[in-house]
Coordinates of C-alpha atoms (C1' of nucleotides) in Angstrom, one line a residue:
Chain A
X1 CA 2.2 -24.8 0.2
X2 CA 2.6 -21.7 2.2
X3 CA 1.4 -18.4 0.8
X4 CA 4.3 -16.0 1.2
X5 CA 4.6 -12.3 0.5
X6 CA 7.1 -11.1 -2.1
X7 CA 8.6 -8.9 0.7
X8 CA 9.5 -12.0 2.7
X9 CA 10.8 -13.9 -0.4
X10 CA 13.1 -11.1 -1.6
X11 CA 13.9 -10.1 2.0
X12 CA 15.6 -13.4 2.7
X13 CA 13.0 -14.4 5.3
X14 CA 12.2 -17.6 3.3
X15 CA 14.9 -20.2 2.7
X16 CA 16.0 -21.0 -0.8
X17 CA 14.6 -24.4 -1.8
X18 CA 11.2 -23.8 0.0
X19 CA 8.0 -24.7 -1.9
X20 CA 5.8 -21.6 -1.7
X21 CA 2.8 -19.9 -3.3
X22 CA 2.8 -16.3 -4.4
X23 CA -0.3 -14.3 -5.2
X24 CA -0.2 -11.0 -7.1
X25 CA -0.5 -9.0 -10.3
X26 CA 1.5 -9.3 -13.5
X27 CA 3.7 -6.3 -14.4
X28 CA 5.7 -7.7 -17.3
X29 CA 6.1 -10.9 -19.3
X30 CA 9.1 -11.8 -21.4
X31 CA 9.0 -15.0 -23.4
X32 CA 11.9 -17.2 -24.3
X33 CA 11.1 -19.4 -27.3
X34 CA 13.6 -21.8 -25.8
X35 CA 10.5 -22.8 -23.9
X36 CA 9.9 -20.6 -20.9
X37 CA 8.6 -17.2 -19.9
X38 CA 9.6 -14.7 -17.3
X39 CA 6.7 -13.1 -15.5
X40 CA 7.2 -10.2 -13.2
X41 CA 4.7 -10.4 -10.3
X42 CA 4.0 -7.7 -7.8
X43 CA 2.0 -8.0 -4.6
X44 CA 2.7 -4.5 -3.3
X45 CA 4.4 -5.8 -0.1
X46 CA 7.6 -4.2 -1.2
X47 CA 8.9 -2.2 -4.1
X48 CA 10.4 -5.0 -6.2
X49 CA 8.7 -7.6 -8.3
X50 CA 9.3 -11.3 -8.0
X51 CA 10.5 -13.0 -11.2
X52 CA 8.5 -16.1 -11.8
X53 CA 10.1 -18.5 -14.3
X54 CA 7.3 -20.4 -16.0
X55 CA 8.6 -23.5 -17.9
X56 CA 7.0 -24.4 -21.2
X57 CA 5.9 -27.8 -20.0
X58 CA 3.2 -26.3 -17.7
X59 CA -0.2 -27.6 -18.8
X60 CA -1.5 -24.1 -19.5
X61 CA 1.7 -22.6 -20.9
X62 CA 0.6 -22.2 -24.5
X63 CA -3.0 -21.5 -23.7
X64 CA -2.6 -19.1 -20.8
X65 CA 0.9 -18.2 -19.6
X66 CA 1.9 -16.7 -23.0
X67 CA -1.3 -14.6 -23.0
X68 CA -0.5 -13.0 -19.6
X69 CA -0.4 -9.2 -19.8
X70 CA 0.1 -6.4 -17.4
X71 CA -2.5 -6.3 -14.7
X72 CA -3.6 -10.0 -14.7
X73 CA -4.1 -11.6 -11.2
X74 CA -2.2 -14.8 -10.7
X75 CA -1.3 -17.5 -8.2
X76 CA 2.0 -19.2 -8.6
X77 CA 3.2 -22.4 -6.9
X78 CA 6.9 -23.3 -7.1
X79 CA 10.3 -23.6 -5.6
X80 CA 12.2 -20.5 -4.4
X81 CA 15.6 -20.8 -6.2
X82 CA 18.7 -18.8 -6.7
X83 CA 18.4 -16.8 -9.9
X84 CA 20.5 -17.7 -12.9
X85 CA 20.0 -14.2 -14.4
X86 CA 21.1 -10.8 -13.2
X87 CA 18.9 -8.3 -11.5
X88 CA 17.5 -10.5 -8.7
X89 CA 18.9 -12.8 -6.1
X90 CA 16.1 -15.3 -6.1
X91 CA 13.2 -16.2 -8.3
X92 CA 10.3 -18.6 -8.3
X93 CA 10.6 -21.7 -10.5
X94 CA 6.9 -22.2 -11.1
X95 CA 5.3 -25.6 -10.9
X96 CA 1.9 -24.1 -11.5
X97 CA 0.6 -20.7 -12.7
X98 CA -3.1 -20.1 -12.1
X99 CA -4.8 -17.1 -13.7
X100 CA -7.3 -15.8 -11.2
X101 CA -8.3 -12.7 -13.2
X102 CA -7.7 -11.8 -16.8
X103 CA -7.3 -8.3 -18.2
X104 CA -10.2 -8.2 -20.6
X105 CA -8.7 -5.9 -23.2
X106 CA -4.9 -5.6 -22.8
X107 CA -4.7 -2.9 -25.5
X108 CA -6.7 -0.4 -23.5
X109 CA -5.5 -1.4 -20.0
X110 CA -4.8 2.0 -18.6
X111 CA -1.6 1.2 -16.7
X112 CA 0.9 0.0 -19.2
X113 CA 4.5 -1.1 -18.4
X114 CA 5.9 2.3 -19.4
X115 CA 6.3 5.8 -18.1
X116 CA 3.0 7.5 -17.6
X117 CA 2.5 11.1 -16.6
X118 CA 1.2 11.8 -13.1
X119 CA -1.6 13.9 -14.5
X120 CA -2.8 11.0 -16.6
X121 CA -2.6 8.6 -13.6
X122 CA -4.8 10.9 -11.6
X123 CA -7.5 10.2 -14.1
X124 CA -7.2 6.5 -13.4
X125 CA -6.9 6.8 -9.6
X126 CA -8.4 3.3 -9.1
X127 CA -5.6 1.7 -11.0
X128 CA -2.6 4.0 -10.2
X129 CA -1.7 2.1 -7.0
X130 CA -0.4 -0.6 -9.3
X131 CA 2.4 1.6 -10.5
X132 CA 5.9 1.8 -9.0
X133 CA 5.4 5.4 -8.0
X134 CA 2.0 5.1 -6.2
X135 CA 2.9 1.8 -4.6
X136 CA 6.0 3.5 -3.1
X137 CA 4.0 6.5 -2.0
X138 CA 1.4 4.3 -0.3
X139 CA 4.1 2.4 1.6
X140 CA 5.9 5.5 2.7
X141 CA 2.7 7.2 3.7
X142 CA 1.8 4.2 5.8
X143 CA 5.3 4.2 7.3
X144 CA 4.9 7.9 8.3
X145 CA 1.5 7.3 9.8
X146 CA 2.6 4.3 11.9
X147 CA 5.7 6.2 13.0
X148 CA 3.5 9.1 14.1
X149 CA 1.5 6.9 16.4
X150 CA 4.6 5.2 17.7
X151 CA 6.3 8.5 18.4
X152 CA 3.5 9.9 20.4
X153 CA 2.7 6.6 22.1
X154 CA 6.3 6.2 23.3
X155 CA 6.1 9.7 24.8
X156 CA 2.9 9.2 26.7
X157 CA 0.6 11.0 24.4
X158 CA -3.0 9.9 24.0
X159 CA -4.7 9.8 20.6
X160 CA -7.9 11.7 20.9
X161 CA -10.7 11.1 18.3
X162 CA -12.0 14.6 17.8
X163 CA -15.2 15.0 15.9
X164 CA -15.5 15.4 12.2
X165 CA -18.8 17.2 12.4
X166 CA -18.7 20.4 14.2
X167 CA -21.4 22.9 15.1
X168 CA -19.4 26.1 15.0
X169 CA -16.8 27.7 12.8
X170 CA -14.7 27.9 16.0
X171 CA -11.3 28.7 14.6
X172 CA -12.4 30.8 11.6
X173 CA -9.8 28.8 9.7
X174 CA -11.5 29.0 6.3
X175 CA -14.5 28.1 4.3
X176 CA -16.6 25.2 5.7
X177 CA -18.5 22.4 4.1
X178 CA -22.0 22.4 5.4
X179 CA -23.6 19.2 6.8
X180 CA -27.3 19.3 6.5
X181 CA -30.3 17.1 5.9
X182 CA -32.6 19.9 5.0
X183 CA -34.5 19.9 1.7
X184 CA -32.3 22.1 -0.5
X185 CA -35.1 23.0 -2.8
X186 CA -37.6 23.9 -0.1
X187 CA -36.0 24.4 3.3
X188 CA -37.9 25.5 6.4
X189 CA -37.8 29.2 6.8
X190 CA -38.1 31.8 9.6
X191 CA -40.7 34.5 9.4
X192 CA -38.1 36.8 8.0
X193 CA -37.3 34.4 5.1
X194 CA -34.0 33.1 6.4
X195 CA -33.4 29.4 6.7
X196 CA -34.6 27.9 10.0
X197 CA -31.6 25.9 11.0
X198 CA -33.3 24.8 14.3
X199 CA -35.1 22.2 12.1
X200 CA -31.9 20.8 10.7
X201 CA -30.5 17.5 11.9
X202 CA -28.4 18.9 14.7
X203 CA -30.9 21.6 15.6
X204 CA -28.3 24.2 14.5
X205 CA -25.9 24.8 11.6
X206 CA -23.3 22.1 11.3
X207 CA -20.1 21.7 9.2
X208 CA -17.2 19.4 8.6
X209 CA -14.3 20.2 10.9
X210 CA -11.5 22.4 9.8
X211 CA -9.4 21.6 12.8
X212 CA -9.6 19.3 15.9
X213 CA -7.5 21.8 17.9
X214 CA -10.2 23.4 20.1
X215 CA -11.7 20.1 20.9
X216 CA -8.4 18.4 21.7
X217 CA -7.4 21.3 24.0
X218 CA -10.2 20.0 26.4
X219 CA -8.5 16.7 26.6
X220 CA -5.1 18.3 26.9
X221 CA -6.4 20.0 30.1
X222 CA -7.1 16.6 31.6
X223 CA -4.6 14.1 30.1
X224 CA -1.6 16.5 29.7
X225 CA -0.2 15.1 26.4
X226 CA -2.6 14.4 23.6
X227 CA -2.9 14.5 19.8
X228 CA -5.3 14.1 16.9
X229 CA -4.7 12.4 13.7
X230 CA -7.6 12.4 11.2
X231 CA -9.2 14.0 8.2
X232 CA -9.8 17.7 8.0
X233 CA -12.0 19.7 5.5
X234 CA -11.6 23.1 3.9
X235 CA -14.1 24.3 1.3
X236 CA -11.7 27.0 -0.1
X237 CA -11.5 27.3 -3.8
X238 CA -7.8 26.5 -3.8
X239 CA -6.2 25.2 -6.9
X240 CA -2.6 24.5 -6.1
X241 CA -0.2 21.6 -5.8
X242 CA -0.2 21.9 -2.0
X243 CA -3.9 22.2 -1.1
X244 CA -6.7 19.6 -0.7
X245 CA -10.3 20.0 0.3
X246 CA -9.9 16.9 2.4
X247 CA -6.5 16.3 4.0
X248 CA -5.1 14.6 7.1
X249 CA -3.8 16.6 10.0
X250 CA -1.8 15.8 13.1
X251 CA -2.4 18.1 16.0
X252 CA -0.5 17.5 19.3
X253 CA -1.3 19.5 22.3
X254 CA 0.8 19.7 25.5
X255 CA -0.1 21.1 28.9
X256 CA 2.3 23.0 31.1
X257 CA 4.3 24.0 28.0
X258 CA 5.4 27.1 26.2
X259 CA 6.2 27.8 22.6
X260 CA 9.8 26.7 22.9
X261 CA 8.7 23.3 24.1
X262 CA 6.2 23.2 21.2
X263 CA 9.0 23.9 18.7
X264 CA 11.2 21.2 20.4
X265 CA 8.3 18.8 20.0
X266 CA 7.8 19.6 16.4
X267 CA 11.4 19.1 15.6
X268 CA 11.7 15.8 17.5
X269 CA 8.6 14.5 15.9
X270 CA 9.6 15.3 12.3
X271 CA 13.0 13.8 12.8
X272 CA 11.5 10.7 14.3
X273 CA 9.1 9.9 11.5
X274 CA 11.7 10.8 8.8
X275 CA 14.2 8.4 10.5
X276 CA 11.6 5.7 10.4
X277 CA 11.2 6.1 6.6
X278 CA 15.0 5.9 6.2
X279 CA 15.2 2.8 8.3
X280 CA 12.1 1.0 7.0
X281 CA 11.6 2.1 3.4
X282 CA 15.0 2.0 1.7
X283 CA 13.6 0.3 -1.3
X284 CA 10.9 2.9 -2.0
X285 CA 13.2 5.9 -1.2
X286 CA 15.8 4.5 -3.6
X287 CA 13.2 4.7 -6.3
X288 CA 12.2 8.3 -5.4
X289 CA 15.9 9.3 -5.4
X290 CA 16.3 7.8 -8.9
X291 CA 13.1 8.9 -10.6
X292 CA 11.5 11.7 -8.6
X293 CA 13.9 13.8 -6.5
X294 CA 17.6 12.9 -6.6
X295 CA 18.3 14.6 -3.3
X296 CA 15.4 13.2 -1.3
X297 CA 17.4 10.7 0.8
X298 CA 20.3 12.9 1.7
X299 CA 17.8 15.7 2.4
X300 CA 16.2 13.5 5.0
X301 CA 19.5 12.3 6.4
X302 CA 20.7 15.9 6.8
X303 CA 17.3 16.8 8.4
X304 CA 17.6 14.0 11.0
X305 CA 21.2 14.9 11.9
X306 CA 20.9 18.7 12.0
X307 CA 18.8 21.2 14.0
X308 CA 16.2 23.5 12.7
X309 CA 17.0 27.1 12.1
X310 CA 15.0 29.2 14.5
X311 CA 14.3 32.9 14.2
X312 CA 11.7 35.4 15.3
X313 CA 9.3 37.0 12.9
X314 CA 11.1 40.3 13.5
X315 CA 14.5 38.7 12.6
X316 CA 12.9 37.1 9.5
X317 CA 11.7 40.5 8.3
X318 CA 15.2 41.9 8.8
X319 CA 16.7 39.0 6.7
X320 CA 14.2 39.7 4.0
X321 CA 14.9 43.4 3.9
X322 CA 18.6 42.7 3.7
X323 CA 18.2 40.1 0.9
X324 CA 19.0 42.7 -1.7
X325 CA 16.2 41.9 -4.0
X326 CA 12.9 43.4 -4.9
X327 CA 9.9 41.5 -3.6
X328 CA 6.6 41.3 -5.4
X329 CA 5.0 41.8 -2.0
X330 CA 7.0 44.5 -0.2
X331 CA 8.4 43.5 3.2
X332 CA 7.7 45.5 6.3
X333 CA 7.1 44.6 9.9
X334 CA 3.4 43.7 10.3
X335 CA 2.9 42.1 6.9
X336 CA 2.1 38.4 6.5
X337 CA 4.9 36.4 5.0
X338 CA 4.1 35.5 1.4
X339 CA 5.2 32.4 -0.5
X340 CA 8.2 34.2 -2.0
X341 CA 9.4 35.2 1.4
X342 CA 8.9 31.8 3.0
X343 CA 10.8 30.2 0.1
X344 CA 13.7 32.6 0.4
X345 CA 14.0 31.9 4.1
X346 CA 14.1 28.1 3.9
X347 CA 15.4 27.4 0.4
X348 CA 18.0 30.1 0.0
X349 CA 18.9 31.7 3.3
X350 CA 19.0 28.5 5.4
X351 CA 18.5 25.6 3.0
X352 CA 16.9 23.7 5.9
X353 CA 13.6 23.8 7.6
X354 CA 13.1 27.1 9.5
X355 CA 11.0 27.8 12.5
X356 CA 9.7 31.4 12.5
X357 CA 8.2 32.5 15.9
X358 CA 6.4 35.4 17.5
X359 CA 4.3 36.9 14.8
X360 CA 2.4 40.2 15.0
X361 CA -0.9 39.5 16.8
X362 CA -2.9 41.2 14.0
X363 CA -2.2 38.4 11.5
X364 CA -2.7 35.4 13.7
X365 CA -5.7 33.6 15.3
X366 CA -7.4 34.8 18.5
X367 CA -6.4 31.8 20.7
X368 CA -2.6 32.4 20.3
X369 CA -0.9 33.7 23.5
X370 CA -0.1 37.4 23.7
X371 CA 3.6 38.0 24.3
X372 CA 4.8 40.4 26.9
X373 CA 5.6 43.0 24.3
X374 CA 1.9 43.4 23.7
X375 CA 2.3 43.3 19.9
X376 CA 3.3 39.8 19.1
X377 CA 1.8 36.4 19.8
X378 CA 3.6 33.1 20.6
X379 CA 2.9 31.6 17.2
X380 CA 5.3 29.5 15.0
X381 CA 5.4 28.3 11.5
X382 CA 7.8 25.6 10.3
X383 CA 8.8 26.2 6.7
X384 CA 10.2 23.4 4.7
X385 CA 12.1 23.7 1.4
X386 CA 9.9 22.9 -1.6
X387 CA 6.7 22.7 0.5
X388 CA 6.3 25.9 2.3
X389 CA 4.4 25.9 5.6
X390 CA 4.3 22.3 6.9
X391 CA 3.5 23.1 10.5
X392 CA 1.6 25.9 12.1
X393 CA 1.5 26.1 15.9
X394 CA 1.3 28.3 18.9
X395 CA 1.2 28.6 22.6
X396 CA -2.5 29.1 23.6
X397 CA -3.8 32.0 25.5
X398 CA -4.5 30.6 28.9
X399 CA -5.6 33.9 30.6
X400 CA -9.3 34.4 30.4
X401 CA -9.2 38.2 30.4
X402 CA -6.6 38.4 27.7
X403 CA -8.5 35.8 25.6
X404 CA -11.7 37.7 26.0
X405 CA -10.1 40.9 24.9
X406 CA -8.7 39.1 21.8
X407 CA -12.1 37.6 21.0
X408 CA -13.8 41.0 21.3
X409 CA -11.0 42.7 19.4
X410 CA -11.5 40.4 16.4
X411 CA -15.2 40.9 16.4
X412 CA -16.0 37.4 17.4
X413 CA -18.9 36.3 19.6
X414 CA -17.8 35.1 23.1
X415 CA -20.9 33.0 23.5
X416 CA -19.8 30.7 20.7
X417 CA -16.7 29.9 22.7
X418 CA -18.4 29.2 26.0
X419 CA -16.9 25.8 26.6
X420 CA -13.5 26.9 25.3
X421 CA -13.5 29.8 27.7
X422 CA -14.5 27.5 30.5
X423 CA -11.1 25.8 30.2
X424 CA -9.6 29.1 31.3
X425 CA -12.0 29.4 34.2
X426 CA -11.4 26.0 35.7
X427 CA -7.8 25.2 36.4
X428 CA -6.2 26.9 33.4
X429 CA -2.5 26.3 32.6
X430 CA 0.0 27.2 29.9
X431 CA -0.3 24.9 26.9
X432 CA 0.8 24.7 23.3
X433 CA 0.4 22.7 20.2
X434 CA 0.7 22.6 16.5
X435 CA -0.9 21.3 13.3
X436 CA 1.0 19.3 10.8
X437 CA -0.3 18.8 7.3
X438 CA 0.4 15.0 7.0
X439 CA 0.1 15.0 3.2
X440 CA 2.6 17.8 2.9
X441 CA 5.0 15.7 5.0
X442 CA 4.6 12.9 2.5
X443 CA 5.4 15.3 -0.3
X444 CA 8.5 16.5 1.5
X445 CA 9.7 12.9 2.2
X446 CA 9.1 11.5 -1.3
X447 CA 9.9 14.5 -3.3
X448 CA 6.6 14.2 -5.1
X449 CA 5.6 17.7 -6.3
X450 CA 1.8 17.6 -6.1
X451 CA -0.2 16.9 -3.0
X452 CA -2.8 15.1 -5.2
X453 CA -0.3 12.4 -5.8
X454 CA 0.4 11.5 -2.2
X455 CA -3.2 10.9 -1.0
X456 CA -5.0 7.9 -2.4
X457 CA -8.1 9.7 -3.5
X458 CA -7.6 13.5 -3.7
X459 CA -10.5 15.8 -3.1
X460 CA -10.2 19.3 -4.5
X461 CA -12.5 21.8 -6.3
X462 CA -14.2 19.8 -9.2
X463 CA -12.3 16.7 -8.2
X464 CA -14.2 13.8 -6.4
X465 CA -14.6 11.1 -9.1
X466 CA -13.2 8.2 -7.1
Chain B
rU1 C1' -10.8 33.1 -7.7
rC2 C1' -6.7 35.7 -10.7
rC3 C1' -2.3 35.3 -14.3
rU4 C1' 0.4 32.2 -17.9
rC5 C1' 0.8 27.8 -20.7
rC6 C1' -1.3 23.2 -22.6
rG7 C1' -5.3 19.7 -24.9
rU8 C1' -3.4 15.2 -31.8
rA9 C1' -3.7 7.0 -31.7
rG10 C1' -4.5 3.1 -25.5
rC11 C1' 0.1 6.2 -23.4
rU12 C1' 4.3 9.9 -24.5
rC13 C1' 4.9 13.3 -28.2
rA14 C1' 5.8 15.3 -33.8
rA15 C1' 3.4 17.8 -38.0
rU16 C1' 5.6 26.6 -42.4
rG17 C1' -2.4 27.7 -43.0
rG18 C1' -1.9 22.7 -48.0
rU19 C1' -2.5 14.3 -48.2
rA20 C1' -2.3 13.5 -39.8
rG21 C1' 3.3 10.8 -38.3
rA22 C1' 6.9 8.4 -34.7
rG23 C1' 8.2 5.6 -30.2
rC24 C1' 6.0 2.5 -26.6
rA25 C1' 1.6 -0.6 -25.9
rU26 C1' -1.7 -4.3 -28.7
rU27 C1' -2.0 -8.5 -32.5
rC28 C1' 1.0 -11.8 -35.7
rG29 C1' 6.0 -13.7 -37.2
rG30 C1' 11.4 -14.2 -35.9
rC31 C1' 15.2 -14.5 -32.1
rU32 C1' 16.9 -14.9 -27.0
rG33 C1' 17.9 -17.4 -19.1
rU34 C1' 15.1 -12.8 -20.4
rU35 C1' 15.6 -7.7 -17.2
rA36 C1' 10.9 -1.2 -19.5
rA37 C1' 14.6 -7.5 -23.9
rC38 C1' 15.6 -7.3 -29.3
rC39 C1' 14.3 -7.6 -35.0
rG40 C1' 10.2 -7.4 -38.7
rA41 C1' 5.0 -6.6 -40.1
rA42 C1' -0.1 -5.2 -39.2
rG43 C1' -4.3 -2.9 -36.9
rG44 C1' -5.4 1.6 -34.4
rG45 C1' -7.6 9.1 -35.5
rU46 C1' -14.8 13.2 -35.8
rU47 C1' -6.9 16.5 -33.7
rG48 C1' -11.2 18.4 -25.9
rU49 C1' -16.5 20.8 -27.3
rA50 C1' -19.3 24.5 -30.1
rG51 C1' -19.1 28.5 -33.3
rG52 C1' -16.1 31.7 -36.6
rU53 C1' -12.1 33.5 -40.4
rU54 C1' -10.1 31.1 -45.0
rC55 C1' -10.3 28.3 -51.6
rG56 C1' -8.3 25.2 -47.6
rA57 C1' -7.7 24.9 -40.1
rG58 C1' -4.5 20.1 -35.9
rA59 C1' -2.4 25.2 -36.5
rC60 C1' -5.6 31.6 -36.7
rC61 C1' -10.1 34.1 -33.7
rU62 C1' -14.2 33.7 -29.7
rA63 C1' -16.7 31.0 -25.9
rC64 C1' -17.0 26.8 -23.0
rC65 C1' -14.9 22.2 -20.8
rG66 C1' -10.5 19.7 -18.8
rG67 C1' -5.3 19.7 -17.2
rA68 C1' -0.5 22.0 -15.6
rG69 C1' 2.6 25.9 -13.3
rG70 C1' 2.5 30.4 -10.5
rA71 C1' -0.5 33.7 -7.0
rG72 C1' -4.2 34.3 -3.1
rC73 C1' -6.3 31.4 1.2
rC74 C1' -3.8 27.8 4.4
rA75 C1' -1.8 22.6 6.6

RNA sequence: UCCUCCGUAGCUCAAUGGUAGAGCAUUCGGCUGUUAACCGAAGGGUUGUAGGUUCGAGACCUACCGGAGGAGCCA
């Protein structure tokens, strides 16, 4: 008998009348003393469960079938038949139900067939994928990841595997996790008492990468269109619903391109992966719309059909000053946009994602290209309702003299960037790119409020149990 | 890291400073081609931890631990 997935059985890809085997985990059991039981079986291949009808004349009916509880692993053989009941089109008329793995203490099985809080489920992260919510998140997350690779592949981008261990805090993008094999209790020391990093594994200080951007720029300057997609690490003591210590970032980089082309790419990319979710994960999105965020489907549909609002930083400041309200953080040209400002722009003023471009150079990174006005850089942030900054990008400074002036001006050491500066010495060209917080994108799509609930095993301060 | 709120049964939550309760789950019984089924019964507690106030603390005070929301940092 062929082993079929529940997605294929419920999706009409197996003909009614076929003899099949199904393997999965029990969600619910309802007994009919008329002599049969209904067992809801999930295998995670789609949102819905398969109803397995177990007749009372099965050899193990009294001894095993009626003892099935949530979480048990089973294999069921039987005929796929049209359902007599409501709620499902087809069901499995079981000829055999084999219990592969029992739940040893049903009373304390952490995932009961009832509503659990997301906070509680975080404490049982090894079992939460068995719930409707986390199964749906996992499938949508995968859909977004596959759609990401498809989007870039179809446009001639190459996926570059940038390193996870890096020897320099190149970007200055935050606190770093140190990678070291030195003895913490008794490290080798220099004559002046400081730690002698030359004796460490890499012969110098090393850290987990906070961004693949600087590395991927080198491949951009050879392969034209490239991107990274991998884990990124920040050791900041951030305790919020939108920060993780380990998160996944997508960073495309395009040569012979300016900031406008960069914004165009960001918009096309987001629309593409959101459309994939609408096309491929209707079952899961229907669940999110019903139980998590009622507007999540129409929000995506509107997103795919409309265009981003675009404004300059200077225009954004003007909008905020005209908003007719007092801000906790006063608004004036030159200040960084705070959460309350970003929220107003995308949630109230536009009610759509907004691209803010051309920020003051003082509040942005050294590698962003200086505009002709001499006071702004070609940077952009894409702000999404409910999430905040989902994309940060820029056109890169391709002129060596300007780049050097920026490095000096920010008090950085040019020698640390020798290979990055080399790119400007050998065939430099305009180029641009952005970083997308993948997990934040999953939040936006699903309507899930906390970033710890859209990554399988969240890492955050004091959180690394699983 | 800062501000605010929260911590009671396996889970979700009640309980004026005065005998710790309900729903779901679990076990047992009844009923039914059932849909988070339904009806009845039973078991289940060092109220996050450690001190303190009080005749008496789940409740009030202090510290710590854990969680949530907001802020900062950012993606």
